[in-house]
mmCIF file of C-alpha atoms in Angstrom:
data_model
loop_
_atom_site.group_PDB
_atom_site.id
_atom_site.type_symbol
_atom_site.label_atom_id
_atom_site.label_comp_id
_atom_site.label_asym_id
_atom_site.label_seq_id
_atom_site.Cartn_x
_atom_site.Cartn_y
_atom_site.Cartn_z
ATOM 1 C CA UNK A 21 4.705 9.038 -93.794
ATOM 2 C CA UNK A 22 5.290 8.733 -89.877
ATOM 3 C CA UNK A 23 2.029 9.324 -89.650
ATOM 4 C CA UNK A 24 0.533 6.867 -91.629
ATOM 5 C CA UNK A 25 2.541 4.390 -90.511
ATOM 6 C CA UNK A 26 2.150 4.917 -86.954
ATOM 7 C CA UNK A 27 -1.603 5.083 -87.493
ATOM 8 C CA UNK A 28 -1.240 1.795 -89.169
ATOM 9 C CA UNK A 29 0.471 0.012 -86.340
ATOM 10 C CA UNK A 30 -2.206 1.556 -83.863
ATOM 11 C CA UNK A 31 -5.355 0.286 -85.211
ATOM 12 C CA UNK A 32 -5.264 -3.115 -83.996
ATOM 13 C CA UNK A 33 -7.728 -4.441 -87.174
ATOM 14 C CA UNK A 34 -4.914 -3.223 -89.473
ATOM 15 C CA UNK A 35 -2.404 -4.417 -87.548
ATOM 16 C CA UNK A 36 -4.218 -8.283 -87.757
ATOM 17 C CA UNK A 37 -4.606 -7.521 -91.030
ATOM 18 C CA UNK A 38 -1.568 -6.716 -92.242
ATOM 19 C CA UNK A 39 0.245 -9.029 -90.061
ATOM 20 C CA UNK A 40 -1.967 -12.290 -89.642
ATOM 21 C CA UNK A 41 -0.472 -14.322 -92.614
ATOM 22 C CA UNK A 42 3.259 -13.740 -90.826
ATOM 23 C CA UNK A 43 1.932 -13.794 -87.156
ATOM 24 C CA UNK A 44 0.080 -17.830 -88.617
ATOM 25 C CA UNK A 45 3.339 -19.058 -89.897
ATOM 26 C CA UNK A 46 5.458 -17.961 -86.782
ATOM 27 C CA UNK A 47 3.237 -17.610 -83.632
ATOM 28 C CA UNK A 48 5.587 -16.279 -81.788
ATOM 29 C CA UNK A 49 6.462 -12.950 -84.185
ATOM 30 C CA UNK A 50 5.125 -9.913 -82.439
ATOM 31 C CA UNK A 51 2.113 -8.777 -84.566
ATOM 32 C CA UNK A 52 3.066 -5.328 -84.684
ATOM 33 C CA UNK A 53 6.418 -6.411 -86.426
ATOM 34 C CA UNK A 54 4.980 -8.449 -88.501
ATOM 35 C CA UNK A 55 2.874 -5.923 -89.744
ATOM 36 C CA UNK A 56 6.065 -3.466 -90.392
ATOM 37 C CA UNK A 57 7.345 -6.419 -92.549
ATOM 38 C CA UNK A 58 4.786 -6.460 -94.487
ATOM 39 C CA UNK A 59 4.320 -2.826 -94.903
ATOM 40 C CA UNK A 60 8.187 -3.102 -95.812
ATOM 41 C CA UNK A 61 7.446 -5.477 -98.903
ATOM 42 C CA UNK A 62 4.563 -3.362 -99.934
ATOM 43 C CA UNK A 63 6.873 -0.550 -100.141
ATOM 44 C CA UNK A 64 9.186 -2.236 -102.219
ATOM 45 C CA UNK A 65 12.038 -0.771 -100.043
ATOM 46 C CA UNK A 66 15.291 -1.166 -101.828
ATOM 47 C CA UNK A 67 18.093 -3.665 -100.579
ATOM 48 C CA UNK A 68 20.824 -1.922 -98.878
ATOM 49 C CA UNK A 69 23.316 -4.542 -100.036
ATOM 50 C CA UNK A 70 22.618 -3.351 -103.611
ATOM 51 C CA UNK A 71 24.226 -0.016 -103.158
ATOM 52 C CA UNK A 72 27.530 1.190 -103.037
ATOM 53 C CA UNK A 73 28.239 2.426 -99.453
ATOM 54 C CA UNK A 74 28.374 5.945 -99.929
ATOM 55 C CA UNK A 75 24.583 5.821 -101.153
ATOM 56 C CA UNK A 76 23.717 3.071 -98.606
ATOM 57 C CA UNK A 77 24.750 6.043 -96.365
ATOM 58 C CA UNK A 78 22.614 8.558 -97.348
ATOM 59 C CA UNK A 79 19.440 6.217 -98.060
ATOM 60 C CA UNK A 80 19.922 5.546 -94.058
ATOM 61 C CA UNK A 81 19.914 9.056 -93.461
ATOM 62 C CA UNK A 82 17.019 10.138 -95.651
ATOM 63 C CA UNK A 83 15.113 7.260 -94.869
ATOM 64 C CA UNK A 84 15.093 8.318 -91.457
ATOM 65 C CA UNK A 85 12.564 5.207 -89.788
ATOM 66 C CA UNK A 86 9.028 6.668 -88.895
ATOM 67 C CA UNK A 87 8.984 4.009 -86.201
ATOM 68 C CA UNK A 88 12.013 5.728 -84.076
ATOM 69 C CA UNK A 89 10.861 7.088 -80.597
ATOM 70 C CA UNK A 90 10.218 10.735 -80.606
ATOM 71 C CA UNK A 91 13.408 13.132 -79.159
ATOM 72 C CA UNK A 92 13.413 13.378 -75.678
ATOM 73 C CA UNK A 93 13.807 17.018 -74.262
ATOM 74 C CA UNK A 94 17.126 17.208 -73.098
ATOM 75 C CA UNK A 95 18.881 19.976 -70.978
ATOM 76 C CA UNK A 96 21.672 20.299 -73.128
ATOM 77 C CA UNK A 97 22.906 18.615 -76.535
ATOM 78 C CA UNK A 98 26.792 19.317 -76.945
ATOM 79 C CA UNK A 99 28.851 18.887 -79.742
ATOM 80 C CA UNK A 100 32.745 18.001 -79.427
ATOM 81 C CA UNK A 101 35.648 16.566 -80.716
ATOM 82 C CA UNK A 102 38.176 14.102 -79.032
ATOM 83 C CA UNK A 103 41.674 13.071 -79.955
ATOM 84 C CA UNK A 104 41.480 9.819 -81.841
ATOM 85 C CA UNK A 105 44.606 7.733 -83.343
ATOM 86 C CA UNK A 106 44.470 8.931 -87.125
ATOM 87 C CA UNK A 107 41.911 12.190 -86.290
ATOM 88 C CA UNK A 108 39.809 14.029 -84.120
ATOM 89 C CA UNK A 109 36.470 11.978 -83.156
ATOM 90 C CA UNK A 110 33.279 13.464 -83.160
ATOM 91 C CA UNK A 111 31.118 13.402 -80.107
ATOM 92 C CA UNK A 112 27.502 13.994 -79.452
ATOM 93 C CA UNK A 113 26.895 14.584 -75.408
ATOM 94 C CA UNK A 114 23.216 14.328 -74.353
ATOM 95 C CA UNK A 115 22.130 15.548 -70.695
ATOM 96 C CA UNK A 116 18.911 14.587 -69.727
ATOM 97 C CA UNK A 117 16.913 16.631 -67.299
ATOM 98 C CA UNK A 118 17.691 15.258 -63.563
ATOM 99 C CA UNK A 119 20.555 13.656 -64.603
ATOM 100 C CA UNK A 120 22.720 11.802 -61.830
ATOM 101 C CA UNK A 121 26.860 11.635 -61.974
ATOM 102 C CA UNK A 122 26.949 8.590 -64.488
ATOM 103 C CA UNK A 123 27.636 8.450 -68.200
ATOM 104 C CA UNK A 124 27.481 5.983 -70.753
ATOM 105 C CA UNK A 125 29.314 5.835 -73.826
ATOM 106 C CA UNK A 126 27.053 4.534 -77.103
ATOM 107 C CA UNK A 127 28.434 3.222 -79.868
ATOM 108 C CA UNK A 128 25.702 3.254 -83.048
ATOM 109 C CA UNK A 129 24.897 0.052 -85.348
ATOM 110 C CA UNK A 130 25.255 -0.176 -89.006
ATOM 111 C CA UNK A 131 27.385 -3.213 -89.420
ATOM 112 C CA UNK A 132 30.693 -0.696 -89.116
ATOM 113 C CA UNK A 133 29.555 0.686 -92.488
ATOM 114 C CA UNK A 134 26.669 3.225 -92.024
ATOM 115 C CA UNK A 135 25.219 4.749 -89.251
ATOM 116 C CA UNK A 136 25.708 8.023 -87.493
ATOM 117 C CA UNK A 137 25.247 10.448 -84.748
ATOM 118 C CA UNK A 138 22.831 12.146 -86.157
ATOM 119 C CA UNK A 139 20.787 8.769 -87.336
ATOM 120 C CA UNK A 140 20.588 7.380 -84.407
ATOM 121 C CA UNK A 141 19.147 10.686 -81.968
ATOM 122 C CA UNK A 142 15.892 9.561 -81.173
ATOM 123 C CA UNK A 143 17.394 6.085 -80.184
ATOM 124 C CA UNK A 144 20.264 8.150 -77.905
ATOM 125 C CA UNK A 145 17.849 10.612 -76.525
ATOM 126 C CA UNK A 146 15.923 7.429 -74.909
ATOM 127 C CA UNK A 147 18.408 5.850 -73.458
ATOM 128 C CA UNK A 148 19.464 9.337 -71.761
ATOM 129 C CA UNK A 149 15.985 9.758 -70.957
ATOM 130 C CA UNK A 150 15.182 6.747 -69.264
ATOM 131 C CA UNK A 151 18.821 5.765 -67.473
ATOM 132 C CA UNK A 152 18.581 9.973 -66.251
ATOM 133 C CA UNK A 153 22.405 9.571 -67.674
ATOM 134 C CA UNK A 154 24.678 11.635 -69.729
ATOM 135 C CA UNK A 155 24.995 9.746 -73.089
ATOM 136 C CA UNK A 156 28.303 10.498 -75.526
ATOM 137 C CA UNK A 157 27.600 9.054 -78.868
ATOM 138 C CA UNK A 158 30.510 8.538 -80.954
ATOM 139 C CA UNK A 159 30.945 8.234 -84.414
ATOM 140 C CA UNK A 160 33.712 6.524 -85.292
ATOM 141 C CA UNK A 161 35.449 5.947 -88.374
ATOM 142 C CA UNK A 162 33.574 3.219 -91.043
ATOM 143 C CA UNK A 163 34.424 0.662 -93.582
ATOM 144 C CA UNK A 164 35.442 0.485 -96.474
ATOM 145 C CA UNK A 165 37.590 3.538 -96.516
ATOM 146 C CA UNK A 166 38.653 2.289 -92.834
ATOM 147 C CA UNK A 167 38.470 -1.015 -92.522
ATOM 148 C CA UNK A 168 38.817 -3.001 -88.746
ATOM 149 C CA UNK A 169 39.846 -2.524 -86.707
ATOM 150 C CA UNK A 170 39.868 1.254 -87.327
ATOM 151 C CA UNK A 171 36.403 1.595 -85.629
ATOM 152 C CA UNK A 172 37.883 -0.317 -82.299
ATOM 153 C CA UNK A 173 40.422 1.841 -82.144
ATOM 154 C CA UNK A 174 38.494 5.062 -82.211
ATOM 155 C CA UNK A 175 35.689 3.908 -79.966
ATOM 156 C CA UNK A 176 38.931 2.888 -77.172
ATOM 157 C CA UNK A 177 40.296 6.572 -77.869
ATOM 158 C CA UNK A 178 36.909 7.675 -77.530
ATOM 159 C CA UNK A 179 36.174 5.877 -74.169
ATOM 160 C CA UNK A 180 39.204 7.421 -72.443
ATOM 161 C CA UNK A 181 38.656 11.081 -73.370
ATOM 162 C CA UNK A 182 34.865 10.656 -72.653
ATOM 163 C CA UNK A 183 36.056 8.994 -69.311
ATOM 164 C CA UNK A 184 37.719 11.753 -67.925
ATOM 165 C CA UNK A 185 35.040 14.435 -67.896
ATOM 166 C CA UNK A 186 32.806 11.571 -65.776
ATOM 167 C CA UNK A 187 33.062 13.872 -62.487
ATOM 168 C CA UNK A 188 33.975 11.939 -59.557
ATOM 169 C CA UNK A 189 32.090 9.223 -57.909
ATOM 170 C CA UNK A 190 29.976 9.168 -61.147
ATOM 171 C CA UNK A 191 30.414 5.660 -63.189
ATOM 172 C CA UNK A 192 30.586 5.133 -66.853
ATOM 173 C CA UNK A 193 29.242 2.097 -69.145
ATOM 174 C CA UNK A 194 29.441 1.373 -72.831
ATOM 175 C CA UNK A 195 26.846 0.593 -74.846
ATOM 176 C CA UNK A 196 25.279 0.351 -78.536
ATOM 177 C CA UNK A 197 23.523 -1.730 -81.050
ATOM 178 C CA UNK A 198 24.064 -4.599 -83.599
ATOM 179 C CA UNK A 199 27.504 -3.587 -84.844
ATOM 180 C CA UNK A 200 27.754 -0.748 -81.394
ATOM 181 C CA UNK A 201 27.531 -3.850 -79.550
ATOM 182 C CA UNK A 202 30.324 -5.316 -80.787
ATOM 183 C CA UNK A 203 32.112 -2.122 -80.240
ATOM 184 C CA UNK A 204 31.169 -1.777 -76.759
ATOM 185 C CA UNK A 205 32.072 -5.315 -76.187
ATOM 186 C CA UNK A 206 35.472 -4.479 -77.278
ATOM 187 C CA UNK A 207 35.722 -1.686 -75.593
ATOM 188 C CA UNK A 208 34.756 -3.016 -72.674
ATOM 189 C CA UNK A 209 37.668 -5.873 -72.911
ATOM 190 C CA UNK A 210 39.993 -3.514 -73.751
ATOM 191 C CA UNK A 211 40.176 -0.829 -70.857
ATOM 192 C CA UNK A 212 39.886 -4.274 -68.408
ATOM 193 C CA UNK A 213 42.906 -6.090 -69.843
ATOM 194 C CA UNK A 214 45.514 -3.164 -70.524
ATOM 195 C CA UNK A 215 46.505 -2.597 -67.425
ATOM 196 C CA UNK A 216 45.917 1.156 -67.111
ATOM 197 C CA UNK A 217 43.660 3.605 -67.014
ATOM 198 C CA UNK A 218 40.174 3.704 -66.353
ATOM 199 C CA UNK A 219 37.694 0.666 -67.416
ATOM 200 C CA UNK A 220 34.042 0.059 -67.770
ATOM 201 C CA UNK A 221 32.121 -0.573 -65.008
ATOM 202 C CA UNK A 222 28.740 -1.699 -66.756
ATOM 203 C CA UNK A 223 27.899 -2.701 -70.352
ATOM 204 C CA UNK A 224 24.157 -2.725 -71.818
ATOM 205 C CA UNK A 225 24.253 -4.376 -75.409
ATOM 206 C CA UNK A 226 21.071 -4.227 -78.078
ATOM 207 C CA UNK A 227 21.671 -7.468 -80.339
ATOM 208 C CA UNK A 228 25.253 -7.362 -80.821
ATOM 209 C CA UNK A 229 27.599 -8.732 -83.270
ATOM 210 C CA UNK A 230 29.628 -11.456 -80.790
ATOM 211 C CA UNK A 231 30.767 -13.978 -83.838
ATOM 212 C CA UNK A 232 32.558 -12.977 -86.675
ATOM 213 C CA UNK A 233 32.846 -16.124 -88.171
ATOM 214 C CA UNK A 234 28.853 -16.249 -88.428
ATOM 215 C CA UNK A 235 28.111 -20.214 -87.667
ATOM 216 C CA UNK A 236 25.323 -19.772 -85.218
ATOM 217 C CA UNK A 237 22.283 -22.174 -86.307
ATOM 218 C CA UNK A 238 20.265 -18.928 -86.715
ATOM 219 C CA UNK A 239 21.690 -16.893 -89.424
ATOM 220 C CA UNK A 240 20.125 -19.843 -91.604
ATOM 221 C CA UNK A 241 17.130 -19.897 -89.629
ATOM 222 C CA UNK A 242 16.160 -16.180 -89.595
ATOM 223 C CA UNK A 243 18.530 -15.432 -93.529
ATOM 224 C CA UNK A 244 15.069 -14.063 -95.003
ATOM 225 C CA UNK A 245 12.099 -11.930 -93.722
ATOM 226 C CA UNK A 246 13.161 -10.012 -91.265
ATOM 227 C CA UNK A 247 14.591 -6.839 -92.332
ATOM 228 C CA UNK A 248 18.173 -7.709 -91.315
ATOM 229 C CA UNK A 249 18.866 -10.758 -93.947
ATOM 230 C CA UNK A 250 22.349 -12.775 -94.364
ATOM 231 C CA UNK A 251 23.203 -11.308 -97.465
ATOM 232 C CA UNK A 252 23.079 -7.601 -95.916
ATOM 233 C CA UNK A 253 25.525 -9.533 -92.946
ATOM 234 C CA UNK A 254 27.508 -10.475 -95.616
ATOM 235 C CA UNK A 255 27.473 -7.127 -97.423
ATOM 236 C CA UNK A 256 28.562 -5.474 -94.202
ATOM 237 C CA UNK A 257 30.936 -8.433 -93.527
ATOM 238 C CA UNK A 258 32.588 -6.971 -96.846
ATOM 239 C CA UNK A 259 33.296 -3.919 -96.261
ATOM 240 C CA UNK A 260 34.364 -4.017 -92.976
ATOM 241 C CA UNK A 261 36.418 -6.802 -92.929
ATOM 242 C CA UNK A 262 40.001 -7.461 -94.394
ATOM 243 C CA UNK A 263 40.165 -10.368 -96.632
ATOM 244 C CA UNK A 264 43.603 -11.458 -94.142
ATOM 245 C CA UNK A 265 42.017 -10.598 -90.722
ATOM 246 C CA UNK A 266 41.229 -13.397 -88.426
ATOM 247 C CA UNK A 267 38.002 -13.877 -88.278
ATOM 248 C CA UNK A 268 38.195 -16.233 -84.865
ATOM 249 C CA UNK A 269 40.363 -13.472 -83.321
ATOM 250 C CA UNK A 270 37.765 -10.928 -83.948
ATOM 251 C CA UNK A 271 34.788 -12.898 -82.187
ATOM 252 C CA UNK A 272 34.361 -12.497 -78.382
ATOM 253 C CA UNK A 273 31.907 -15.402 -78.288
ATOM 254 C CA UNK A 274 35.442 -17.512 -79.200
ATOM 255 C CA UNK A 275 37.858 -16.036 -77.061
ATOM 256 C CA UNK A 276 39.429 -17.881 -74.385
ATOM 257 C CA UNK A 277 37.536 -18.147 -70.813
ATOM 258 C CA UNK A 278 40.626 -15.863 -69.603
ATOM 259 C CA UNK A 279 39.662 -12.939 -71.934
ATOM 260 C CA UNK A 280 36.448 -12.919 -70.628
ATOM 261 C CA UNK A 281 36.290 -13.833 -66.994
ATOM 262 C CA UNK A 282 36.514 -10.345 -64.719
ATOM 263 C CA UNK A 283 34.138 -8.954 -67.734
ATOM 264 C CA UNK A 284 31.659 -5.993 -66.723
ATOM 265 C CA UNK A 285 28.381 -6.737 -65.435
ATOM 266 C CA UNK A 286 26.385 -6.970 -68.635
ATOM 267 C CA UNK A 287 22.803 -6.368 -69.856
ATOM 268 C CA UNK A 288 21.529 -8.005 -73.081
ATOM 269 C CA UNK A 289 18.097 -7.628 -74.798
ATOM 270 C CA UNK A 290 18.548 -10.256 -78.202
ATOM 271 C CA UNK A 291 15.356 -10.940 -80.415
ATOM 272 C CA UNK A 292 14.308 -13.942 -81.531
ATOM 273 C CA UNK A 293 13.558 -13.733 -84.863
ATOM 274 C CA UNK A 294 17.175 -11.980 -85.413
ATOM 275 C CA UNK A 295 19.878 -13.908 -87.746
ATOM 276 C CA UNK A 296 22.132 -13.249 -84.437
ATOM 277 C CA UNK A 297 20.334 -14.012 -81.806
ATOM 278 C CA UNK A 298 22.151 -17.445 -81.141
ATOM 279 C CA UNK A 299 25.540 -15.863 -80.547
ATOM 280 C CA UNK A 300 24.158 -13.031 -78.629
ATOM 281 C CA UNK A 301 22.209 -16.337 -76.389
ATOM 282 C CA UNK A 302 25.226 -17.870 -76.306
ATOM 283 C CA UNK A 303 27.748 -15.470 -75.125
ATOM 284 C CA UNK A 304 25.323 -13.976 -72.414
ATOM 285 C CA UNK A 305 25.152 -18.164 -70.975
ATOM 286 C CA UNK A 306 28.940 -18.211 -71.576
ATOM 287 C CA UNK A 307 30.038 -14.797 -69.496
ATOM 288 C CA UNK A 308 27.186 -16.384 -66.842
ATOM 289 C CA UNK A 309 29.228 -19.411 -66.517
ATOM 290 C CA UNK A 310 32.071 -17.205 -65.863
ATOM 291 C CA UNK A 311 30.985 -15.580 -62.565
ATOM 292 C CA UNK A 312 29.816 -12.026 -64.893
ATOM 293 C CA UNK A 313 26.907 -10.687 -63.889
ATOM 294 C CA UNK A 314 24.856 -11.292 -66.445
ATOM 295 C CA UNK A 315 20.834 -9.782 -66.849
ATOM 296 C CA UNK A 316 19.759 -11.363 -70.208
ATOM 297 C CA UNK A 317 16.990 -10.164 -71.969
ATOM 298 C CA UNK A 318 15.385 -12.562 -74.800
ATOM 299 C CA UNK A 319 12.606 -10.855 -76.778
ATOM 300 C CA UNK A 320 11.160 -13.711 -78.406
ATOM 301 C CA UNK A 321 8.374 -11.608 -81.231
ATOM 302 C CA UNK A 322 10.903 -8.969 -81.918
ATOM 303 C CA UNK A 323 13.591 -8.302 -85.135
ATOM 304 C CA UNK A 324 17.339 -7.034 -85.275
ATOM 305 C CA UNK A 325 17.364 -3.397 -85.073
ATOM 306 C CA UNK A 326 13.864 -2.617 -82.800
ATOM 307 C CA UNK A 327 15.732 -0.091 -80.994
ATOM 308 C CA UNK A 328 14.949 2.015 -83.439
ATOM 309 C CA UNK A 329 11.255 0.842 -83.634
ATOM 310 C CA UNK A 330 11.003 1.362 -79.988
ATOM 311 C CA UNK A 331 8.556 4.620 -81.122
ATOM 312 C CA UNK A 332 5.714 2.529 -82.661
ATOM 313 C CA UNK A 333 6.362 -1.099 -81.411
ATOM 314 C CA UNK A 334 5.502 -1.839 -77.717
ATOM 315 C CA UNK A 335 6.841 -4.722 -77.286
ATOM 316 C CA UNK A 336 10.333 -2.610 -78.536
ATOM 317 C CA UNK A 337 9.705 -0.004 -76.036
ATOM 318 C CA UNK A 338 9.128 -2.349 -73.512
ATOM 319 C CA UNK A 339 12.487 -3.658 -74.392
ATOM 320 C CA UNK A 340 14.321 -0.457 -74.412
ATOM 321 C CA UNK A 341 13.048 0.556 -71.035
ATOM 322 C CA UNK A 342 13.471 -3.036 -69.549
ATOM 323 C CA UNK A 343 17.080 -3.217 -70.724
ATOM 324 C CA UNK A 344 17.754 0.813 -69.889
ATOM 325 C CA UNK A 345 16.298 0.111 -66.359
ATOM 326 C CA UNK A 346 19.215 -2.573 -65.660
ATOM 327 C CA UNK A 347 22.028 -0.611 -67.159
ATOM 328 C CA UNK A 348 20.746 2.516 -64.662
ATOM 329 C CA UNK A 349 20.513 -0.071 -61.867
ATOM 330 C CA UNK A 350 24.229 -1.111 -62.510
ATOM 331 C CA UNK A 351 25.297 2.866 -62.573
ATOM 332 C CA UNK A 352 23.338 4.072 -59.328
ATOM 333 C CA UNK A 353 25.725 5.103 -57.304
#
């Protein structure tokens, strides 16, 4: 199957083919991810948000996506646990050959319902790769059976235990996609405005979830088509979210200028065909207007999720390196 499909997506008649009626209604969508959605409707791949979560978790896993970059070599690939507030949290450390004093903590996607360590490898041996950093990805706890803000609290826990074996003079960022991003967003906010401890000093963010309330003008523009639809935001939404929580509270994109001023340089890649691509626009101009350092990446032909098509799509790889490139930038010491 990876095979085929990354055949497919090399053969540049195919590609046309398979792509052109897309790439004609929407100029601007990449033609290589145009033709993955339409090998995705050929397939007839079944909608996540018509499974329970427990299978939605293992058709993630076994469906592992041929179009993920192939595992980088690293030196060494350790396995721990940290303390976390209702258990221990598992921890995957990757260190890339030549790697410098700097670590980032990653945080995966999967709307705080699926997702894993072990789904998204490929994805974390890349970003160690190409930053030459150590990379701790965390798998915190999911919805429904823990519902938010159960996942902030483990990737905070997480931060500070991963934090303290950063050897000195060595920096430390948080990252992660879609739903990661939101986590390293939090994250990020919360070691700045406790007071104590150690904070973030860089944060690189792959489409993240910035507004919980969901009222940007492009969840109805991009609902349909393109892999990531609003019902599957909405099916997420669900099981992550309490019916009582505040959904206004939740959203960085609405806090108060206070809560975000002082915020860690930030990089953001957002795609432009992505139901969240608006908030993710709109919080990178707001944290500019704010004095953050802000390097904002907007991939116009690209989809939600092409972190994990950074194997077969260029233009993906060319975002993943572009975006890993500034996040290494920010950590040189």
């Amino acid at each position: 199957m990876r095979v085929a499909v990354r055949g497919a997506l090399a053969a540049r008649p195919l590609v046309r083919a398979l792509g052109g009626r897309r790439v004609r209604a929407h100029p601007a969508l990449d033609p290589q991810v145009a033709a993955v959605l339409e090998l995705e409707r050929i397939a007839r791949i079944p909608a996540m948000d018509s499974m329970e979560p427990a299978a939605a978790r293992k058709f993630a896993v076994d469906g592992l996506s041929p179009l993920d970059p192939d595992p980088e070599p690293m030196d060494r690939v350790i396995d721990v646990t940290v303390p976390g507030p209702a258990s221990s949290i598992p921890v995957r450390i990757y260190v890339p050959p030549g790697a410098g004093r700097s670590w980032i903590v990653y945080f995966h996607g999967g709307g705080g319902v699926i997702g894993s360590i072990a789904a998204s490898d490929p994805a974390t041996r890349l970003i160690a790769a190409r930053t030459r950093c150590t990379v701790a990805s965390v798998d915190y706890r999911c919805g429904p059976e823990h519902k938010h803000p159960a996942a902030i609290d483990d990737a905070v826990a997480a931060f500070d235990a991963i934090a303290a074996r950063v050897p000195a003079g060595g920096r430390i960022a948080v990252s992660g996609d879609s739903f990661g991003g939101y986590l390293a967003v939090r994250v990020e906010h919360a070691t700045r405005t406790r007071g104590r401890g150690r904070r973030s000093d860089a944060q690189g963010l792959f489409y993240p979830i910035v507004d919980y309330t969901f009222s940007s003008p492009s969840l109805a523009r991009n609902a349909e088509g393109y892999l990531l639809t609003r019902s599957l935001i909405d099916w997420f939404t669900r099981h992550y979210v309490n019916p009582g929580d505040d959904r206004r509270a939740m959203s960085p994109l609405l806090w108060a200028d206070g809560e975000l001023r002082g915020a860690a340089p930030m990089v953001m890649s957002t795609a432009g065909f992505d139901p969240l691509v608006d908030e993710g626009d709109a919080y990178a101009e707001r944290l500019a207007k704010l004095g953050v350092a802000v390097h904002h990446h907007r991939n116009a032909g690209l989809i939600h999720g092409f972190l994990s098509m950074s194997g077969a799509v260029h233009a993906a790889r060319a975002a993943v390196d572009e975006l890993c490139d500034d996040v290494a930038a920010l950590l040189t010491v």
